[in-house]
Coordinates of C-alpha atoms in Angstrom, one line a residue:
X1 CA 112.5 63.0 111.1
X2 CA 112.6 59.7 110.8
X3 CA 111.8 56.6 108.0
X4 CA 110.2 53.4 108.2
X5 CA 110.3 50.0 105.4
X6 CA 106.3 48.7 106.5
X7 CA 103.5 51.1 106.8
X8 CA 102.4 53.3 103.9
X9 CA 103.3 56.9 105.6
X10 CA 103.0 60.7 104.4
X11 CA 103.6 64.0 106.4
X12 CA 99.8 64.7 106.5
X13 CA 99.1 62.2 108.3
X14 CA 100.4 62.1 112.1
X15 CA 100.7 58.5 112.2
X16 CA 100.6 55.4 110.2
X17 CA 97.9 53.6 109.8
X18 CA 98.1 50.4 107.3
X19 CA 97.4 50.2 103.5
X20 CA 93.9 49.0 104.4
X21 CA 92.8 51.4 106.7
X22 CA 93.9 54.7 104.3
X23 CA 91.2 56.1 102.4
X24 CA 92.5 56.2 99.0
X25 CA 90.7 59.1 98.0
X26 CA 93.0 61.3 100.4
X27 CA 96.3 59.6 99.2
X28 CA 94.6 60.6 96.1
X29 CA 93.9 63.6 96.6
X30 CA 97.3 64.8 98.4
X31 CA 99.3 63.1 95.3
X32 CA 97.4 65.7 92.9
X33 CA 98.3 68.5 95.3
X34 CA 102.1 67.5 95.6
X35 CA 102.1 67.2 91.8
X36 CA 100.9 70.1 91.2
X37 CA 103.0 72.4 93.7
X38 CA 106.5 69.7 92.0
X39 CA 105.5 71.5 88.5
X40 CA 104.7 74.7 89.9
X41 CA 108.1 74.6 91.6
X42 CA 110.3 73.3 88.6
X43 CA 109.2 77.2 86.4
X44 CA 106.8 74.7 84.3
X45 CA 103.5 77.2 84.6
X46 CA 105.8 80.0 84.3
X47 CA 107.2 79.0 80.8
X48 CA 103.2 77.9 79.6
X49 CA 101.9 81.1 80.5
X50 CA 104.3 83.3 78.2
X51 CA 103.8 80.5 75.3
X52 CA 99.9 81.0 76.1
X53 CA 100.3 84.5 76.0
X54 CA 97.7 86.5 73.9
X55 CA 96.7 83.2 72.8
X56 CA 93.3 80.6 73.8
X57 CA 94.6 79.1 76.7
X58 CA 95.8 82.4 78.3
X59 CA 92.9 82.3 81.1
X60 CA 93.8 78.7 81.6
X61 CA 97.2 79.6 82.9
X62 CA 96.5 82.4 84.7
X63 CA 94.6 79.9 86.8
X64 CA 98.0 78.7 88.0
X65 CA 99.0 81.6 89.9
X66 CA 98.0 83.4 92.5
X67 CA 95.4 86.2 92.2
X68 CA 96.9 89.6 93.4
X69 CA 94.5 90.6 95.7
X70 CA 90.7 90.6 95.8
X71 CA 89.7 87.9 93.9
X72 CA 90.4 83.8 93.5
X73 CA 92.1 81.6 91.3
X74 CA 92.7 77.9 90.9
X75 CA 95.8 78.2 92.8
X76 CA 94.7 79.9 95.6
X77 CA 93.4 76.6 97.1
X78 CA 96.4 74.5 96.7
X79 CA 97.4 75.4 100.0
X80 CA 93.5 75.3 101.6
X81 CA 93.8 72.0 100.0
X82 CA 96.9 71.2 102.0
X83 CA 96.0 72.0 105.6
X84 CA 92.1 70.5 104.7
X85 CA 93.6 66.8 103.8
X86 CA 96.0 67.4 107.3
X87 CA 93.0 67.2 108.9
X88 CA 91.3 64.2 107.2
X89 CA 94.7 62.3 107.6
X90 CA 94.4 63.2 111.7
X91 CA 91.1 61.9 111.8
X92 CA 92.0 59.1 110.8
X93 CA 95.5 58.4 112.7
X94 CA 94.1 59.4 116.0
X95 CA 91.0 57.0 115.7
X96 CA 93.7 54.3 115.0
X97 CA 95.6 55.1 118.1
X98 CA 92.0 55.6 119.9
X99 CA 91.3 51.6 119.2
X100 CA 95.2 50.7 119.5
X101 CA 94.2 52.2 123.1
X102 CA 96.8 54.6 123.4
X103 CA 96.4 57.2 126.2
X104 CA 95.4 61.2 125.2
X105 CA 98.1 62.2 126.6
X106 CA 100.8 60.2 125.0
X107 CA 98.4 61.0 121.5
X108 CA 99.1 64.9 122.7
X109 CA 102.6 64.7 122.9
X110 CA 103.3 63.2 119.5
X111 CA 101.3 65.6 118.1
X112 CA 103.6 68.3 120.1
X113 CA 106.7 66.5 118.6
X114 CA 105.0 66.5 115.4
X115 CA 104.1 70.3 115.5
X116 CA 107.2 71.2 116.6
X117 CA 109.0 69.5 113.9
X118 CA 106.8 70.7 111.2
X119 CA 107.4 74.1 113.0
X120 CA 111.4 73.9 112.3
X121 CA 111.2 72.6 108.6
X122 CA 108.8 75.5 107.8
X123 CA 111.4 78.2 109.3
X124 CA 114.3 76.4 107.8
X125 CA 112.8 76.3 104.4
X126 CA 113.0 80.5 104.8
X127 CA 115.7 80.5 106.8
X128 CA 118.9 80.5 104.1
X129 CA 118.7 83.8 101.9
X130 CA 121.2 85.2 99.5
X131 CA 121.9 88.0 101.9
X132 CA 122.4 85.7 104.9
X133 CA 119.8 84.0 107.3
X134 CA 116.6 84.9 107.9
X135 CA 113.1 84.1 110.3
X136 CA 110.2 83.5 108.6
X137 CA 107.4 82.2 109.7
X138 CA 104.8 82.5 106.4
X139 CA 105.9 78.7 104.9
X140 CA 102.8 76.3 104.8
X141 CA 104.1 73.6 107.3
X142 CA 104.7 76.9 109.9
X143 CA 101.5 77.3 109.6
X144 CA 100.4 73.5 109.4
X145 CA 102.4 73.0 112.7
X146 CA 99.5 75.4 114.5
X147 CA 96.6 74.6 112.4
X148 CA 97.2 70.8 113.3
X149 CA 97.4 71.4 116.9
X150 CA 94.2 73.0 117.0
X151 CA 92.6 70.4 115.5
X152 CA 93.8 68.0 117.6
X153 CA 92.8 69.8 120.7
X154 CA 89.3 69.8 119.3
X155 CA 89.3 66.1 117.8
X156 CA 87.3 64.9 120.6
X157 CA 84.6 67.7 120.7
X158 CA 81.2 67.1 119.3
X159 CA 81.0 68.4 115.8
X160 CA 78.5 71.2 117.0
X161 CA 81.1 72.6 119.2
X162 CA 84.0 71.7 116.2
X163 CA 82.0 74.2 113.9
X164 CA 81.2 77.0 116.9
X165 CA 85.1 76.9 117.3
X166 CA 85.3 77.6 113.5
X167 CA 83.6 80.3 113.8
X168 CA 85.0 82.1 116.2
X169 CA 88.4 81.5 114.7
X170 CA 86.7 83.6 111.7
X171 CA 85.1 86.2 113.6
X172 CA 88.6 87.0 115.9
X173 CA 90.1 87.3 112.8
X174 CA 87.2 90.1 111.6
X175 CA 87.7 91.6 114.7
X176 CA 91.7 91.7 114.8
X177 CA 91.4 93.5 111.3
X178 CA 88.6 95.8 111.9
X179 CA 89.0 97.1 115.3
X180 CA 93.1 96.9 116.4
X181 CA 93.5 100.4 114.8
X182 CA 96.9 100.8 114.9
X183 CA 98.2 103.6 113.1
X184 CA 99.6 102.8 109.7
X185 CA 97.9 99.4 110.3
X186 CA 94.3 100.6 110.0
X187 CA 93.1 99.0 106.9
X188 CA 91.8 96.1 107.3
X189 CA 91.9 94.7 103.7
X190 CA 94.9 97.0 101.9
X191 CA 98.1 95.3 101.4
X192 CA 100.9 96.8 103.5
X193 CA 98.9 98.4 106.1
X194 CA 96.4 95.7 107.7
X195 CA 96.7 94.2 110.9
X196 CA 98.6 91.2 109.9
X197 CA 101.3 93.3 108.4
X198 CA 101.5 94.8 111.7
X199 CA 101.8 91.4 113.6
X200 CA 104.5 90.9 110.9
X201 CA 106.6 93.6 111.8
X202 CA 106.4 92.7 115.6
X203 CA 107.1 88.6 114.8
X204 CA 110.0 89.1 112.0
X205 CA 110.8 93.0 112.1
X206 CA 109.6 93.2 108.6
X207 CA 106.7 92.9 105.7
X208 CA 105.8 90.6 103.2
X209 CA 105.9 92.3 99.9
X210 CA 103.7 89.7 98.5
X211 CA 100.9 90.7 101.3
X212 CA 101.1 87.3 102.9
X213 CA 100.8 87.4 106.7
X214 CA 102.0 84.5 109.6
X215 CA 98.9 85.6 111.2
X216 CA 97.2 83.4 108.5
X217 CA 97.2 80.4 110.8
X218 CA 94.3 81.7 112.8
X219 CA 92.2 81.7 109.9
X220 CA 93.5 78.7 107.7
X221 CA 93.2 76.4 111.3
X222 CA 89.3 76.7 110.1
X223 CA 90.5 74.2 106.9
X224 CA 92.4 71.4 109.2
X225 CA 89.7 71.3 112.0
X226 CA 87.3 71.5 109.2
X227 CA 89.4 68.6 107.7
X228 CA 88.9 66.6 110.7
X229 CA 85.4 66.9 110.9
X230 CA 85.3 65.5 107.7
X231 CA 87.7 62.4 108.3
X232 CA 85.3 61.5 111.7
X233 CA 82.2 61.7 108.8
X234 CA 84.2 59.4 106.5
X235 CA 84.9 56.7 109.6
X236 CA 81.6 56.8 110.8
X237 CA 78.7 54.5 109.5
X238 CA 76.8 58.0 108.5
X239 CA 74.4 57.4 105.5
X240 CA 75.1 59.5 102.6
X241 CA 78.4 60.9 103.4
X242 CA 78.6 61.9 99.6
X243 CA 75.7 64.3 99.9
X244 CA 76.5 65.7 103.6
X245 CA 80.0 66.7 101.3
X246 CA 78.1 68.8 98.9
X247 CA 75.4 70.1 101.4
X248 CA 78.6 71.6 103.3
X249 CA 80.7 72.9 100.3
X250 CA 77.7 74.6 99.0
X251 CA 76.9 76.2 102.4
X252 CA 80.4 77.4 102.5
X253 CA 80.7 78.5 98.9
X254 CA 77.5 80.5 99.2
X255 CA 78.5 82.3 102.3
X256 CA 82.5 82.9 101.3
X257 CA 81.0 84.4 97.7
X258 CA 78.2 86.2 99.0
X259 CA 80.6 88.4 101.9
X260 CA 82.4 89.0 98.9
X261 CA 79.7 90.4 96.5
X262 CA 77.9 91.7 99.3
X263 CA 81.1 94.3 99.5
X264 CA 81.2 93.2 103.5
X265 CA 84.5 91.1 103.2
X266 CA 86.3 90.9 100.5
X267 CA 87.9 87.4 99.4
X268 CA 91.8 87.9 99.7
X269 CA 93.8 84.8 99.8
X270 CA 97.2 86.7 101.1
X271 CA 95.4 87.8 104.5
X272 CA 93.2 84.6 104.2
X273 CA 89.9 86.9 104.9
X274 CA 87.3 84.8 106.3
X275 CA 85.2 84.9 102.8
X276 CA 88.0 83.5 101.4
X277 CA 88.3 80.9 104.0
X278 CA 84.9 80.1 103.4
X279 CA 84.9 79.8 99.8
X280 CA 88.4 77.9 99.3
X281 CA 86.8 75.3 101.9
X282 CA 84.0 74.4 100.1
X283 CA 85.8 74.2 96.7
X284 CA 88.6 71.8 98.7
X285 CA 85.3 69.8 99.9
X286 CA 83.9 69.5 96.9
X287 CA 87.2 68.2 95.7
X288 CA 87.5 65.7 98.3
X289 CA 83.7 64.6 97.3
X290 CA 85.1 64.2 94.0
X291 CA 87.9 61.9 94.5
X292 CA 85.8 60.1 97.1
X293 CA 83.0 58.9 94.7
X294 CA 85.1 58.0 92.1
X295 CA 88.1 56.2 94.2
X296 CA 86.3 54.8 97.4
X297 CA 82.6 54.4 95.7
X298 CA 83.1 53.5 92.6
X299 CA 86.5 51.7 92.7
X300 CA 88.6 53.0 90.6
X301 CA 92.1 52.4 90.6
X302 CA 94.3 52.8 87.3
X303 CA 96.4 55.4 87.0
X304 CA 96.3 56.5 90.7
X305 CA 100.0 55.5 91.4
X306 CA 101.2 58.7 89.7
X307 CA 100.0 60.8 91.8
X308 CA 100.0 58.4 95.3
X309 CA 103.8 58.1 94.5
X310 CA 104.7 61.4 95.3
X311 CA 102.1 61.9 97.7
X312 CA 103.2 59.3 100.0
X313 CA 106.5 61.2 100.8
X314 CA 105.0 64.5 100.3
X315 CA 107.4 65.6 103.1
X316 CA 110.4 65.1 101.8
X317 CA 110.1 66.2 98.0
X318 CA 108.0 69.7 99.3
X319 CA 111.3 70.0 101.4
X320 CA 113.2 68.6 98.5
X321 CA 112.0 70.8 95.3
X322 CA 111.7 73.8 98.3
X323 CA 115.2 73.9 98.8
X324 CA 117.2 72.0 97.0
X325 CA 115.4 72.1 93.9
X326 CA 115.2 76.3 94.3
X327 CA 118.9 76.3 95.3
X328 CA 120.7 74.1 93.2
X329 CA 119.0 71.3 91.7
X330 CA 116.8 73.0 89.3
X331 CA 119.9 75.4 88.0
X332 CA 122.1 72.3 87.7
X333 CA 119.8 70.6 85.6
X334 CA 118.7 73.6 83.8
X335 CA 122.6 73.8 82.6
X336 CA 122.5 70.3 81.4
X337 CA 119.5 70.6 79.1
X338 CA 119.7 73.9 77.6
X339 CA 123.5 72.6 77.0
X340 CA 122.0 69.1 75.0
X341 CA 119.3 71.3 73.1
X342 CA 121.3 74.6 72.5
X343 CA 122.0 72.9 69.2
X344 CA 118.4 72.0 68.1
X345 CA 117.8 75.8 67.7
X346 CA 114.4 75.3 70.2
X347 CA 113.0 78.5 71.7
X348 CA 114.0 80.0 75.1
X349 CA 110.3 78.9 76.4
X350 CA 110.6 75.4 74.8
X351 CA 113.9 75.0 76.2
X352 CA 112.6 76.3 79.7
X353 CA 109.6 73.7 78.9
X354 CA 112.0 70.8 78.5
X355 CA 114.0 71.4 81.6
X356 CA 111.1 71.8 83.6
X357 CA 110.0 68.6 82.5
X358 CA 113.4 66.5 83.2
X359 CA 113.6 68.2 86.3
X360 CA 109.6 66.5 87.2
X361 CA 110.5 63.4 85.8
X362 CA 113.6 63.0 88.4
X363 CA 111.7 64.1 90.8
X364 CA 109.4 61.8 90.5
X365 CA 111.4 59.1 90.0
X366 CA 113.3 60.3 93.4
X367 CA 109.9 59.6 94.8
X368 CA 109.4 56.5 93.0
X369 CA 112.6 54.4 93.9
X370 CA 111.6 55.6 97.6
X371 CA 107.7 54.2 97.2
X372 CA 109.1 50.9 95.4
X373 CA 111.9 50.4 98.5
X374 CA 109.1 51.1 101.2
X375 CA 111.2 54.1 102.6
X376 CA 108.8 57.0 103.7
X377 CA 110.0 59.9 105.6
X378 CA 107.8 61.2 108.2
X379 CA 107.6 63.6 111.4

């Protein structure tokens, strides 16, 4: 890992490109993401979902966790989100490098270097357990380090063979979990006995209890080549962009939703089924779209810095509020402010609240005095 004091730099994007060459939507759009996954990681969802218990904004909260099994929730495309922007951030590096002139090959082994790196910080982010260490491979930058290298491979293709790759990264994975009928392992949709489990036992000698599967990667590498079809749209002189966005998120929403209610493949975020794959992509599309019309058409600027502060060293606060948040930071904290407002006689949630805040607000502010130095950490 390294850090540099001049070009704007974040871990999506696999190089750095200037201030004026970065599509604001995307910094936009990964600051929301980062934002979202700080709060989630500092117990704040956790703490508004029993205060919202039984009350109006119950179904609003539940939205901010995942869905159990067949079925999808706001939060299932947080990380769809993630490897999508990946993409639209490679696009975009690797055309720079293309005009800087810099040679395939020497483009393929930073992305190798890149891969492999992303590859470590994934496994290390698993690795330290209470019981001792521990391989893992089901973190999102284990899986980013494959997705991204598949996209790469396939930058230069034209987009015709891009989606045909797609495509068959979605019907191997049908395939895998329909037709490898290995005993125990024969359902392809049932937690705990699916294919991927099976692959899980033979990678890591052991199950997910959660259902979630390394063999995701196959699957997910759909949302970063997807990604990177888009970013090549968004570069190109292509009249309306805007409305080739929604024509493609409604193609894919309409097919992920109806091999769901068509009872032919259910959408399960935890084995990333290909309906689901389908269906998160075109609602990350259609978010892209979004931020694209109101940040790079429209020109809006005020009030972006909140999010593009933490976004632009999304790297180092996912690995910060990942492990040292989860391992000491967030306790530590914690300890301070239920210590200052023990006396004000608050409730457990609204104490839990009020931590979770402090603990954003440093965060952030981490983030911040990083953004306002020019120090962004990169691989």
């Amino acid at each position: 890992m390294s850090h540099a004091h001049s070009d704007r730099q974040s871990f999506s994007d696999g190089g750095n490109p200037t201030v004026s060459q970065r599509l604001l939507s995307l910094d936009l759009m990964r600051g929301i993401i980062m934002v979202l996954l700080c709060l989630e990681s500092t117990g704040m969802y956790g703490y508004l979902s029993q205060a919202a218990e039984g009350g109006p904004f119950e179904a609003l909260m539940i939205q901010f966790d995942h869905h159990p099994w067949n079925g999808l929730r706001f939060w299932d495309l947080i990380q769809p989100g993630f490897m999508f922007i990946a993409g639209v951030a490679l696009a975009f590096s690797l055309d720079k490098q293309n005009k800087a002139g810099i040679p395939w090959g020497d483009s393929f082994k930073k992305q190798l270097k890149r891969s492999g790196w992303l590859f470590f910080w994934g496994v290390l982010d698993y690795a330290v357990r209470p019981h001792g260490l521990s391989f893992e491979l089901w973190d999102v930058l284990t899986q980013l380090s494959f997705t991204s290298l598949v996209a790469f491979l396939a930058f230069r293709w034209e987009w015709k063979a891009q989606a045909a790759l797609c495509v068959g990264l979605l019907l191997l994975t049908e395939v895998l979990y329909r037709f490898t009928h290995v005993p125990g392992f024969d359902q392809p949709f049932t937690d705990q006995h699916n294919f991927g489990n099976y692959v899980d036992t033979i990678l890591m000698n052991k199950i997910n209890k959660g259902g979630w599967v390394a063999i995701n990667c196959i699957p997910t590498a759909v949302h970063t080549v997807a990604g990177a079809m888009i970013g090549k749209l968004l570069l190109s002189n292509a009249p309306g962009k805007i409305r080739t966005l929604l024509i493609a998120a409604g193609i894919c929403l309409l097919l992920g939703f109806s091999l769901d209610w068509a009872g032919i493949t259910p959408i399960i975020k935890r084995i990333a089924t290909t309906s689901f794959t389908l269906a998160s992509l075109g609602w990350v599309i259609l978010m892209l779209a979004a931020c694209y019309w109101f940040v790079d058409i429209k020109g809006h600027r005020t009030g972006l810095d909140f999010f593009t502060t933490m976004g632009t060293n999304a790297l180092f606060i996912y690995l910060f509020f990942e492990i040292v948040g989860s391992r000491w930071f967030n306790g530590y904290v914690r300890a301070v402010t239920d210590g200052l407002t023990a006396p004000l006689g608050l409730t457990t949630i609204m104490q839990g609240v009020i931590g979770a805040a402090v603990i954003f607000a440093l965060e952030w502010g981490m983030c911040r005095f990083l953004y306002r130095k020019r120090i962004f950490f990169r691989v």
